[in-house]
Amino acid sequence: MAGEKGYTYRALDLKEIQNQLHTRFFANDDRLIFVPIIDSTNIRAMQLARMGAGEGTVVLTDSQTAGKGRLGRRWVDVSGCNVLSSTVLRPSFPPYLLVMLASLAVVDAISETCDVVATIKWPNDVLVGNRKVAGILIETSHDHNGQLIAIMGIGVNVNGYPLQKSADEIETSQDEYLPGTQATTLETESGYTVSREALIASLLQHIESSYLALQQEAQETVATAQGSISRLVREQWRNQLSTLGRPIQVRQGNMLLSGVAEDVNDDGELLLRDHSGNRVTISWGDIGYPTT
Ligand code: BT5
């Protein structure tokens, strides 16, 4: 199929993903579900989880008609160009660690697959330079046994170039208050077409290995997230945060705060030094990098 700007896109090659996948059980056999066009992989993964789908069940698609961002926002894609994946998890550890785990997995998978250096914008956007290449949406619920379900949704802009559709979406969102939040793709950054299959295989391996290590730690110790694996995940995530040390703007609904991003605490909250010298703890919101 010829896409915009004349690129030829092809459907995701599931055999190729399975050939490249070396997970213990994530996305193996019937844990890999591909739907060519779907409203949202997160919606489908949550439905499957509520019906009892096991952890490591992965929903993939070539195109979403109602891709979800955080706080009711949209995630837009160009058919056949991107990674759009949702993984069913049943964590015994605090869900904020999933945000860290997911963004680290995206950074590592990008580096392994196409040698592009990405960083994390607090809390979980993945950027190349100042442009967003991937977004993460963790949604939680409980199944009928009261067990926590978490869906880890990841969207990565892989091939093609950031398109008008994406730019329109960005313009109509509130991001005009937050400078430095344009989109990019891995093809734009690397200069060549990137294998979505290789990226997905790498991503799932990183997710599985950190997830299983955290699960084991949580089962062996009281689930306080104070074990050495949790500490390592937190430390690696902190080291990848391009937000720290920079002047930032934080939007929380209609409220806009500004100051310098000094650090993060153990729960992943951002510690902002505002212009009056006060330290403010930020647990949610969107970050912008002022250009002046
Ligand atoms: C996110 O939300 O970044 C989370 C995105 C998660 C998408 C995945 S795809 C697979 C799974 N299934 C789903 O339905 N969702 C997940 P947030 O931080 O709220 O960012 C959303 C904002 O990013 C939008 O308001 C736009 O401004 C911008 N945006 C939308 N599409 C984009 C894209 N493809 N690339 C870069 N920025 C985009």
CSV table of C-alpha atoms and ligand atoms in Angstrom, one decimal:
chain,number,residue,atom,x,y,z
A,1,MET,CA,0.0,0.0,0.0
A,2,ALA,CA,1.4,3.4,-0.9
A,3,GLY,CA,1.3,5.8,2.0
A,4,GLU,CA,1.6,9.6,2.1
A,5,LYS,CA,4.8,10.9,0.5
A,6,GLY,CA,4.9,7.8,-1.7
A,7,TYR,CA,6.2,5.3,0.9
A,8,THR,CA,5.3,1.7,0.6
A,9,TYR,CA,4.0,0.2,3.8
A,10,ARG,CA,3.4,-3.4,4.5
A,11,ALA,CA,1.5,-5.3,7.2
A,12,LEU,CA,3.4,-6.3,10.3
A,13,ASP,CA,5.1,-9.7,9.8
A,14,LEU,CA,4.2,-11.8,12.8
A,15,LYS,CA,6.4,-14.7,11.7
A,16,GLU,CA,9.3,-12.3,11.7
A,17,ILE,CA,8.5,-11.1,15.2
A,18,GLN,CA,8.3,-14.6,16.4
A,19,ASN,CA,11.6,-15.5,14.7
A,20,GLN,CA,13.3,-12.6,16.5
A,21,LEU,CA,11.6,-13.0,19.8
A,22,HIS,CA,13.6,-14.6,22.6
A,23,THR,CA,11.1,-14.1,25.5
A,24,ARG,CA,10.3,-16.8,28.0
A,25,PHE,CA,6.6,-16.5,27.3
A,26,PHE,CA,5.6,-12.9,26.5
A,27,ALA,CA,3.9,-12.8,23.0
A,28,ASN,CA,4.5,-16.5,22.5
A,29,ASP,CA,2.0,-18.6,20.6
A,30,ASP,CA,-1.6,-17.5,21.6
A,31,ARG,CA,-0.2,-14.7,23.7
A,32,LEU,CA,0.4,-12.7,20.5
A,33,ILE,CA,-2.7,-11.1,19.1
A,34,PHE,CA,-2.7,-9.1,15.9
A,35,VAL,CA,-5.7,-7.1,14.7
A,36,PRO,CA,-4.9,-5.2,11.5
A,37,ILE,CA,-7.2,-2.2,12.4
A,38,ILE,CA,-8.5,-1.6,15.9
A,39,ASP,CA,-10.0,1.2,18.0
A,40,SER,CA,-7.2,0.9,20.6
A,41,THR,CA,-4.9,-1.9,21.5
A,42,ASN,CA,-5.2,-0.8,25.2
A,43,ILE,CA,-9.0,-1.2,25.0
A,44,ARG,CA,-8.7,-4.7,23.5
A,45,ALA,CA,-6.0,-5.8,25.9
A,46,MET,CA,-8.0,-4.6,28.9
A,47,GLN,CA,-11.1,-6.6,27.6
A,48,LEU,CA,-8.9,-9.7,27.2
A,49,ALA,CA,-7.3,-9.3,30.7
A,50,ARG,CA,-10.8,-9.0,32.3
A,51,MET,CA,-11.7,-12.2,30.5
A,52,GLY,CA,-8.7,-13.9,32.1
A,53,ALA,CA,-5.9,-13.4,29.5
A,54,GLY,CA,-2.5,-14.2,31.1
A,55,GLU,CA,0.3,-11.8,31.7
A,56,GLY,CA,2.5,-11.3,28.7
A,57,THR,CA,-0.5,-11.4,26.3
A,58,VAL,CA,0.3,-8.7,23.7
A,59,VAL,CA,-2.1,-7.0,21.3
A,60,LEU,CA,-0.5,-5.4,18.2
A,61,THR,CA,-2.0,-3.5,15.3
A,62,ASP,CA,-1.1,-1.7,12.1
A,63,SER,CA,-3.6,1.1,12.8
A,64,GLN,CA,-5.7,2.5,15.6
A,65,THR,CA,-8.9,4.5,14.9
A,66,ALA,CA,-9.2,5.7,18.5
A,67,GLY,CA,-5.6,5.5,19.9
A,68,LYS,CA,-5.5,6.8,23.5
A,69,GLY,CA,-3.1,9.1,25.1
A,70,ARG,CA,-3.1,10.1,28.8
A,71,LEU,CA,-5.9,12.3,30.3
A,72,GLY,CA,-8.3,11.6,27.5
A,73,ARG,CA,-6.0,12.7,24.7
A,74,ARG,CA,-5.5,11.1,21.3
A,75,TRP,CA,-2.6,9.1,20.0
A,76,VAL,CA,-2.4,9.4,16.2
A,77,ASP,CA,-0.7,7.0,13.8
A,78,VAL,CA,-0.1,6.5,10.1
A,79,SER,CA,-1.2,3.0,9.1
A,80,GLY,CA,1.5,0.4,8.8
A,81,CYS,CA,4.3,2.7,10.0
A,82,ASN,CA,4.4,2.4,13.7
A,83,VAL,CA,4.6,0.2,16.7
A,84,LEU,CA,1.3,0.1,18.5
A,85,SER,CA,1.3,-2.4,21.3
A,86,SER,CA,-0.4,-3.3,24.5
A,87,THR,CA,0.8,-5.9,27.0
A,88,VAL,CA,-1.3,-7.5,29.7
A,89,LEU,CA,0.5,-7.4,33.1
A,90,ARG,CA,-0.5,-8.5,36.6
A,91,PRO,CA,2.0,-6.7,38.7
A,92,SER,CA,2.6,-7.5,42.4
A,93,PHE,CA,4.8,-4.3,42.6
A,94,PRO,CA,3.6,-0.7,42.6
A,95,PRO,CA,2.4,0.4,39.2
A,96,TYR,CA,4.6,3.6,39.1
A,97,LEU,CA,7.5,1.2,38.4
A,98,LEU,CA,5.8,0.1,35.2
A,99,VAL,CA,6.1,3.7,33.9
A,100,MET,CA,9.8,3.5,34.5
A,101,LEU,CA,10.2,0.0,33.1
A,102,ALA,CA,8.3,0.8,29.9
A,103,SER,CA,10.1,4.0,29.1
A,104,LEU,CA,13.5,2.4,29.8
A,105,ALA,CA,12.5,-0.6,27.5
A,106,VAL,CA,11.6,1.8,24.7
A,107,VAL,CA,14.9,3.7,25.0
A,108,ASP,CA,16.9,0.4,25.0
A,109,ALA,CA,14.9,-1.1,22.2
A,110,ILE,CA,15.4,2.0,20.0
A,111,SER,CA,19.1,2.1,20.7
A,112,GLU,CA,19.5,-1.7,19.9
A,113,THR,CA,17.3,-1.6,16.8
A,114,CYS,CA,18.5,1.6,15.0
A,115,ASP,CA,21.2,3.1,17.1
A,116,VAL,CA,19.2,6.3,17.8
A,117,VAL,CA,19.8,7.9,21.2
A,118,ALA,CA,16.5,8.6,23.0
A,119,THR,CA,15.9,10.0,26.4
A,120,ILE,CA,12.9,10.2,28.7
A,121,LYS,CA,10.9,13.3,29.4
A,122,TRP,CA,9.3,13.0,32.8
A,123,PRO,CA,7.3,11.0,33.4
A,124,ASN,CA,7.2,8.8,30.4
A,125,ASP,CA,7.5,10.4,27.0
A,126,VAL,CA,10.4,9.2,24.9
A,127,LEU,CA,12.2,11.9,23.0
A,128,VAL,CA,14.9,12.2,20.4
A,129,GLY,CA,16.4,15.7,21.1
A,130,ASN,CA,13.3,17.6,22.0
A,131,ARG,CA,10.9,15.7,19.7
A,132,LYS,CA,8.5,13.0,20.9
A,133,VAL,CA,9.1,9.6,19.3
A,134,ALA,CA,7.1,7.4,21.6
A,135,GLY,CA,4.4,7.6,24.2
A,136,ILE,CA,3.3,5.3,27.0
A,137,LEU,CA,-0.1,4.8,28.6
A,138,ILE,CA,-0.4,2.5,31.6
A,139,GLU,CA,-4.0,1.7,32.5
A,140,THR,CA,-5.0,-0.3,35.6
A,141,SER,CA,-8.1,-2.1,36.8
A,142,HIS,CA,-9.0,-5.2,38.8
A,143,ASP,CA,-10.2,-8.5,37.6
A,144,HIS,CA,-13.1,-10.4,39.3
A,145,ASN,CA,-10.7,-11.9,41.9
A,146,GLY,CA,-9.7,-8.4,42.9
A,147,GLN,CA,-6.2,-8.9,41.3
A,148,LEU,CA,-4.5,-5.8,39.8
A,149,ILE,CA,-4.4,-5.8,36.0
A,150,ALA,CA,-2.2,-3.3,34.2
A,151,ILE,CA,-2.1,-2.7,30.5
A,152,MET,CA,1.1,-1.3,29.2
A,153,GLY,CA,0.4,0.6,26.0
A,154,ILE,CA,3.3,1.8,23.9
A,155,GLY,CA,3.2,3.8,20.7
A,156,VAL,CA,6.5,4.4,18.8
A,157,ASN,CA,6.7,6.5,15.6
A,158,VAL,CA,8.9,4.3,13.4
A,159,ASN,CA,8.7,4.8,9.7
A,160,GLY,CA,7.7,7.7,7.5
A,161,TYR,CA,7.9,11.3,8.7
A,162,PRO,CA,5.8,13.2,11.2
A,163,LEU,CA,2.7,13.9,9.2
A,164,GLN,CA,0.1,16.7,9.1
A,165,LYS,CA,-2.4,14.5,10.9
A,166,SER,CA,0.0,14.3,13.8
A,167,ALA,CA,0.8,18.0,13.7
A,168,ASP,CA,-3.0,18.9,13.6
A,169,GLU,CA,-3.6,16.7,16.5
A,170,ILE,CA,-0.8,18.3,18.4
A,171,GLU,CA,-2.1,21.8,17.5
A,172,THR,CA,-5.6,21.1,18.7
A,173,SER,CA,-4.3,19.7,22.0
A,174,GLN,CA,-3.2,22.0,24.8
A,175,ASP,CA,0.4,21.5,23.9
A,176,GLU,CA,0.7,25.1,22.5
A,177,TYR,CA,1.3,26.0,26.1
A,178,LEU,CA,4.2,23.6,26.2
A,179,PRO,CA,7.0,24.5,23.8
A,180,GLY,CA,9.2,21.7,22.5
A,181,THR,CA,6.7,18.9,22.1
A,182,GLN,CA,6.8,18.2,18.4
A,183,ALA,CA,6.8,14.7,17.0
A,184,THR,CA,9.5,12.7,15.2
A,185,THR,CA,10.0,9.2,13.8
A,186,LEU,CA,12.9,6.8,14.0
A,187,GLU,CA,13.3,6.9,10.2
A,188,THR,CA,13.6,10.7,10.4
A,189,GLU,CA,16.3,10.4,13.1
A,190,SER,CA,18.2,7.4,11.7
A,191,GLY,CA,17.9,8.2,7.9
A,192,TYR,CA,16.7,4.7,7.0
A,193,THR,CA,13.7,2.4,7.3
A,194,VAL,CA,13.5,0.7,10.6
A,195,SER,CA,12.3,-2.9,11.1
A,196,ARG,CA,9.1,-2.7,13.2
A,197,GLU,CA,9.4,-6.4,13.9
A,198,ALA,CA,12.9,-6.1,15.3
A,199,LEU,CA,11.8,-3.2,17.4
A,200,ILE,CA,8.8,-5.1,18.8
A,201,ALA,CA,10.9,-8.2,19.6
A,202,SER,CA,13.5,-6.1,21.4
A,203,LEU,CA,10.9,-4.1,23.2
A,204,LEU,CA,9.1,-7.2,24.5
A,205,GLN,CA,12.3,-8.8,25.6
A,206,HIS,CA,13.3,-5.7,27.7
A,207,ILE,CA,9.8,-5.5,29.2
A,208,GLU,CA,9.6,-9.2,30.1
A,209,SER,CA,13.0,-9.4,31.7
A,210,SER,CA,12.5,-6.3,33.9
A,211,TYR,CA,8.9,-7.3,34.7
A,212,LEU,CA,9.8,-10.8,35.7
A,213,ALA,CA,12.7,-9.6,37.9
A,214,LEU,CA,10.4,-7.1,39.6
A,215,GLN,CA,7.7,-9.7,40.1
A,216,GLN,CA,10.2,-12.1,41.6
A,217,GLU,CA,11.5,-9.4,43.9
A,218,ALA,CA,7.9,-8.5,45.0
A,219,GLN,CA,7.1,-12.1,45.7
A,220,GLU,CA,10.2,-12.7,47.7
A,221,THR,CA,10.1,-9.5,49.8
A,222,VAL,CA,7.2,-7.4,51.2
A,223,ALA,CA,6.0,-5.4,48.2
A,224,THR,CA,7.5,-2.1,49.3
A,225,ALA,CA,9.5,-1.6,46.1
A,226,GLN,CA,12.6,-1.2,48.2
A,227,GLY,CA,14.5,-4.2,46.9
A,228,SER,CA,17.7,-4.0,44.7
A,229,ILE,CA,15.9,-4.5,41.4
A,230,SER,CA,13.4,-1.7,42.1
A,231,ARG,CA,16.3,0.5,43.1
A,232,LEU,CA,18.1,-0.3,39.9
A,233,VAL,CA,15.0,0.4,37.7
A,234,ARG,CA,14.5,3.7,39.5
A,235,GLU,CA,18.2,4.6,39.1
A,236,GLN,CA,18.3,3.7,35.4
A,237,TRP,CA,15.2,5.7,34.8
A,238,ARG,CA,16.5,8.7,36.7
A,239,ASN,CA,19.7,8.6,34.6
A,240,GLN,CA,17.8,8.6,31.4
A,241,LEU,CA,15.6,11.6,32.3
A,242,SER,CA,16.5,14.5,30.1
A,243,THR,CA,14.2,16.7,32.2
A,244,LEU,CA,16.5,17.0,35.2
A,245,GLY,CA,18.5,20.2,35.6
A,246,ARG,CA,16.5,22.1,33.0
A,247,PRO,CA,14.1,25.0,33.2
A,248,ILE,CA,10.6,23.6,32.7
A,249,GLN,CA,7.0,24.4,32.6
A,250,VAL,CA,4.5,22.0,34.1
A,251,ARG,CA,0.9,22.1,33.1
A,252,GLN,CA,-1.6,20.5,35.5
A,253,GLY,CA,-5.0,21.0,34.0
A,254,ASN,CA,-5.4,24.8,33.7
A,255,MET,CA,-2.5,25.5,36.1
A,256,LEU,CA,0.9,26.3,34.8
A,257,LEU,CA,4.0,26.1,37.0
A,258,SER,CA,7.5,26.9,36.1
A,259,GLY,CA,10.9,26.5,37.6
A,260,VAL,CA,13.9,24.1,37.4
A,261,ALA,CA,13.4,20.3,37.5
A,262,GLU,CA,15.8,19.4,40.3
A,263,ASP,CA,15.3,15.7,40.9
A,264,VAL,CA,12.8,12.9,41.3
A,265,ASN,CA,11.9,11.1,44.5
A,266,ASP,CA,11.7,7.3,45.1
A,267,ASP,CA,8.0,7.3,43.9
A,268,GLY,CA,9.0,8.9,40.6
A,269,GLU,CA,7.5,12.3,41.5
A,270,LEU,CA,9.3,15.3,40.1
A,271,LEU,CA,10.9,17.8,42.5
A,272,LEU,CA,10.6,21.3,41.0
A,273,ARG,CA,12.4,24.4,42.4
A,274,ASP,CA,10.0,27.2,41.6
A,275,HIS,CA,11.0,30.9,41.0
A,276,SER,CA,10.4,31.7,44.6
A,277,GLY,CA,12.9,29.1,45.7
A,278,ASN,CA,10.2,26.6,47.0
A,279,ARG,CA,10.5,22.9,46.2
A,280,VAL,CA,7.3,21.6,44.8
A,281,THR,CA,6.5,17.9,44.4
A,282,ILE,CA,4.8,17.2,41.1
A,283,SER,CA,3.0,13.8,40.8
A,284,TRP,CA,1.3,14.4,37.5
A,285,GLY,CA,1.2,16.8,34.6
A,286,ASP,CA,2.8,17.6,31.3
A,287,ILE,CA,6.3,19.1,31.0
A,288,GLY,CA,7.4,21.7,28.4
A,289,TYR,CA,10.8,23.1,27.8
A,290,PRO,CA,10.7,26.9,27.3
A,291,THR,CA,12.9,28.0,24.4
A,292,THR,CA,13.7,31.4,25.8
B,1,BT5,C1,0.9,9.4,25.4
B,1,BT5,O1,-0.1,10.2,25.9
B,1,BT5,O2,2.0,9.7,25.0
B,1,BT5,C2,0.5,7.9,25.5
B,1,BT5,C3,0.4,7.3,24.1
B,1,BT5,C4,0.2,5.9,24.2
B,1,BT5,C5,-0.1,5.3,22.8
B,1,BT5,C6,-0.2,3.8,22.8
B,1,BT5,S1,-0.3,3.2,21.2
B,1,BT5,C7,-0.7,1.6,21.8
B,1,BT5,C8,-1.6,1.8,23.0
B,1,BT5,N1,-3.0,1.9,22.6
B,1,BT5,C9,-3.6,3.1,22.8
B,1,BT5,O3,-4.8,3.4,22.6
B,1,BT5,N2,-2.6,3.9,23.4
B,1,BT5,C10,-1.4,3.2,23.6
B,1,BT5,P1,0.1,11.8,26.2
B,1,BT5,O4,1.4,11.9,27.0
B,1,BT5,O5,-1.1,12.2,26.7
B,1,BT5,O6,0.4,12.4,24.8
B,1,BT5,C11,-0.6,12.6,23.9
B,1,BT5,C12,-0.3,13.8,23.1
B,1,BT5,O7,0.9,13.5,22.3
B,1,BT5,C13,-1.4,14.3,22.1
B,1,BT5,O8,-2.2,15.2,22.8
B,1,BT5,C14,-0.6,14.9,21.0
B,1,BT5,O9,-0.2,16.3,21.4
B,1,BT5,C15,0.7,14.1,21.0
B,1,BT5,N3,0.7,13.1,20.0
B,1,BT5,C16,-0.3,12.4,19.5
B,1,BT5,N4,0.1,11.4,18.7
B,1,BT5,C17,1.4,11.5,18.6
B,1,BT5,C18,2.4,10.8,17.9
B,1,BT5,N5,2.1,9.8,17.1
B,1,BT5,N6,3.7,11.2,18.1
B,1,BT5,C19,4.0,12.2,18.9
B,1,BT5,N7,3.1,12.9,19.6
B,1,BT5,C20,1.8,12.6,19.5
